[in-house]
């Protein structure tokens, strides 16, 4: 394990590598506890580097067996003889040759003992690797940085019975049995230069499904997905999604796949979602395996999105990689943007947009509002593993989405083409990327680029004034952004505000402006106003009567926007806005307003606020038949975390929970008959299909059940129990169980028990069972979670189990994680400390659940801080956990 890093890594200290590694030849002899890796590195001085620099290779806990320079074995006992030194974490050669030379390094790895799941490890009996960000240095000494690109040839060897399947990056060149031994081998060659973080190997006994994709230029690509034996049929949807993603990238971006084979391997022990290693993607099995009986509609949608995301990296990430880890958003933001667009094309676009914005607000806005806020392109980091964040991914994607809105589809596509042409085969920066769009749009994007350098969520406050006599409508915008860690002052952001003016009963009117308060012709043509200063006023003319402005349509920028709309205005938007996203947003805004009023009343000792008009607006939506998936989104209230973020300070999670429950109960009672009718009307009739339309009907039906049960617990529980017993899909089963789980009593325990026994053999389903119980907003939940940790299906070392039970408790259970006695904080702090010794990356992520602690009411704030200080002060912390603890407290 690495020792603590005292100094941060800084973007401004970037220097080109002093040495380059052109070729990497690996010979890997797999063994459960003693895998031998012989790395043959062809190295040369970088003409752009310093001529007197030492060669310093990164290592991380390596066990070195031997090392040779140009065939000469180096005596490890006499480092003075070869002028250098070696530790498990570094190999240094003070005066390496000034011409190309070969370094041969032999290391030994205990893959079975690798609980960090970085480098070479075993998931069950399968050998696999994870090298992003800095895992390759746990396999051999290397210039483990993304701007060192090498051609890899990998020979793998293993017992045939233990690992009949041997995979690595690129194309398979040769392989076969090794005569006279029980072992066999395979050689893989990747013709595309790549950084070490994209290296991968897999060895194991897996079941496979195969297919083929013909690229638009007629090349045949062999596709393989490899999963646990017996799960092959559950990989069919992932294969289908892969082929659709390959076709989409050709159609939308003109990008073809470039190798003869593309393999995906699903493993059950994985720190992240999936990894885009060149030609050999390794996946958390959660994002590969799906059958109607084990996966919900949301699981299907996630599989489609993650398969596409990793595939799209082949161009945005692999062919063009990042110069350094500060540029992580270059590959992640762009690829998330691409997978969002793919999902929108495959499914209902407004529904996808709503789902993406929900995620953005829940994760990124929360991050931006707390001590862990950071730039989309950070300036410094202590531990890069902690920067795989919603800010890099989700806000990084939003910046590209804004760029497309601002410069238009045509200049955007040309800019992407230019980027692919100019940067292919290189390790690029954000500046390289943005320069392409500045060129194709002939626009100065310097101010726009502030989105990469300034953290925090901008607040846009809008106000409108209608002049009856002049028939004009004037909109005033101001923007501001609160200080974030290290940034007290902010420059204005360039914010595209897509908008329309809605006349009640008539819908949108054509936008017309003129004079010095006007908008440009380009702005009017796109329906997008650009805010680039602290204030802007725009006057619209020929407005026949007082309009309701529909602002930030499609969520055109990742900002908080306020407008003093009346409740009648909001109802107008819910019913008549031509923009689906803003219809949903108006309902959310209305609900949030009611909830905030109720929270104040509850904290003052009064009963919650009641409002029949909101139920009336929902009733209209519920009756519409155009897009059930959309209606389901409208029927879903803001989450407790959404409300907490809206309140911002002195947050009382119990009051929020009570307010939200009261509103759900009121809606359930007001719309009792309509909800029941919708539930009956939307029942599945035909055979199962995971498509968006069928999924949308199930989503609305289950949203109706959820609200119905909130209004009538007894009848709701009865319907839910019947649904659970007869459910043909996991979507319906888990929705029913969720309703039952939140109603205390024997029925709940019986249902949970029955569900467990019905799905005992399916770990991914048992994760849902763990997650549901962890999210119950009741005082007994912490004890339940502690007991479940002793359950035979729980595993401390499996990240999926940890996230399902402990992670869901910390992130989804607002009242119990934030329990007034501090027990939730203490519990999570203890788990983090225990887990840190085994898997620092997952431990650090769990600790980031404290990211909103400063916004809590005083008592909880004190208790949360105490728990954080205990973690920060613990002995022998990993750099990962230390970094999160210290930044959270800073
Ligand atoms: Zn990615």
Short mmCIF file of N, CA, C and O in Angstrom, two decimals, residues 165 206-210 224-227 229 232:
data_model
loop_
_atom_site.label_atom_id
_atom_site.label_comp_id
_atom_site.label_asym_id
_atom_site.label_seq_id
_atom_site.Cartn_x
_atom_site.Cartn_y
_atom_site.Cartn_z
N UNK A 165 -10.84 -19.59 -20.68
CA UNK A 165 -11.00 -18.34 -21.43
C UNK A 165 -9.88 -17.38 -21.04
O UNK A 165 -9.72 -17.03 -19.86
N UNK A 206 -15.91 -19.16 -17.96
CA UNK A 206 -17.15 -18.40 -18.06
C UNK A 206 -18.01 -18.92 -19.20
O UNK A 206 -17.52 -19.53 -20.14
N UNK A 207 -19.31 -18.64 -19.10
CA UNK A 207 -20.23 -18.95 -20.20
C UNK A 207 -20.24 -17.77 -21.16
O UNK A 207 -20.09 -16.63 -20.74
N UNK A 208 -20.42 -18.05 -22.44
CA UNK A 208 -20.30 -16.96 -23.42
C UNK A 208 -21.48 -16.93 -24.37
O UNK A 208 -22.05 -17.98 -24.70
N UNK A 209 -21.82 -15.74 -24.82
CA UNK A 209 -22.70 -15.63 -25.99
C UNK A 209 -21.93 -14.84 -27.05
O UNK A 209 -21.15 -13.96 -26.73
N UNK A 210 -22.16 -15.20 -28.30
CA UNK A 210 -21.44 -14.56 -29.39
C UNK A 210 -22.41 -13.99 -30.40
O UNK A 210 -23.53 -14.50 -30.56
N UNK A 224 -18.45 -10.75 -28.23
CA UNK A 224 -18.61 -11.79 -27.20
C UNK A 224 -18.96 -11.17 -25.86
O UNK A 224 -18.40 -10.14 -25.49
N UNK A 225 -19.92 -11.78 -25.16
CA UNK A 225 -20.19 -11.36 -23.78
C UNK A 225 -20.02 -12.60 -22.91
O UNK A 225 -20.57 -13.67 -23.21
N UNK A 226 -19.22 -12.45 -21.85
CA UNK A 226 -18.83 -13.60 -21.04
C UNK A 226 -19.31 -13.39 -19.61
O UNK A 226 -18.98 -12.38 -18.98
N UNK A 227 -20.08 -14.36 -19.14
CA UNK A 227 -20.74 -14.23 -17.83
C UNK A 227 -20.61 -15.56 -17.08
O UNK A 227 -20.16 -16.57 -17.64
N UNK A 229 -21.36 -19.09 -15.71
CA UNK A 229 -22.09 -20.19 -16.37
C UNK A 229 -23.55 -20.21 -15.90
O UNK A 229 -23.83 -20.02 -14.72
N UNK A 232 -26.04 -17.12 -19.29
CA UNK A 232 -25.83 -16.66 -20.67
C UNK A 232 -27.07 -15.96 -21.24
O UNK A 232 -26.95 -14.92 -21.90
#
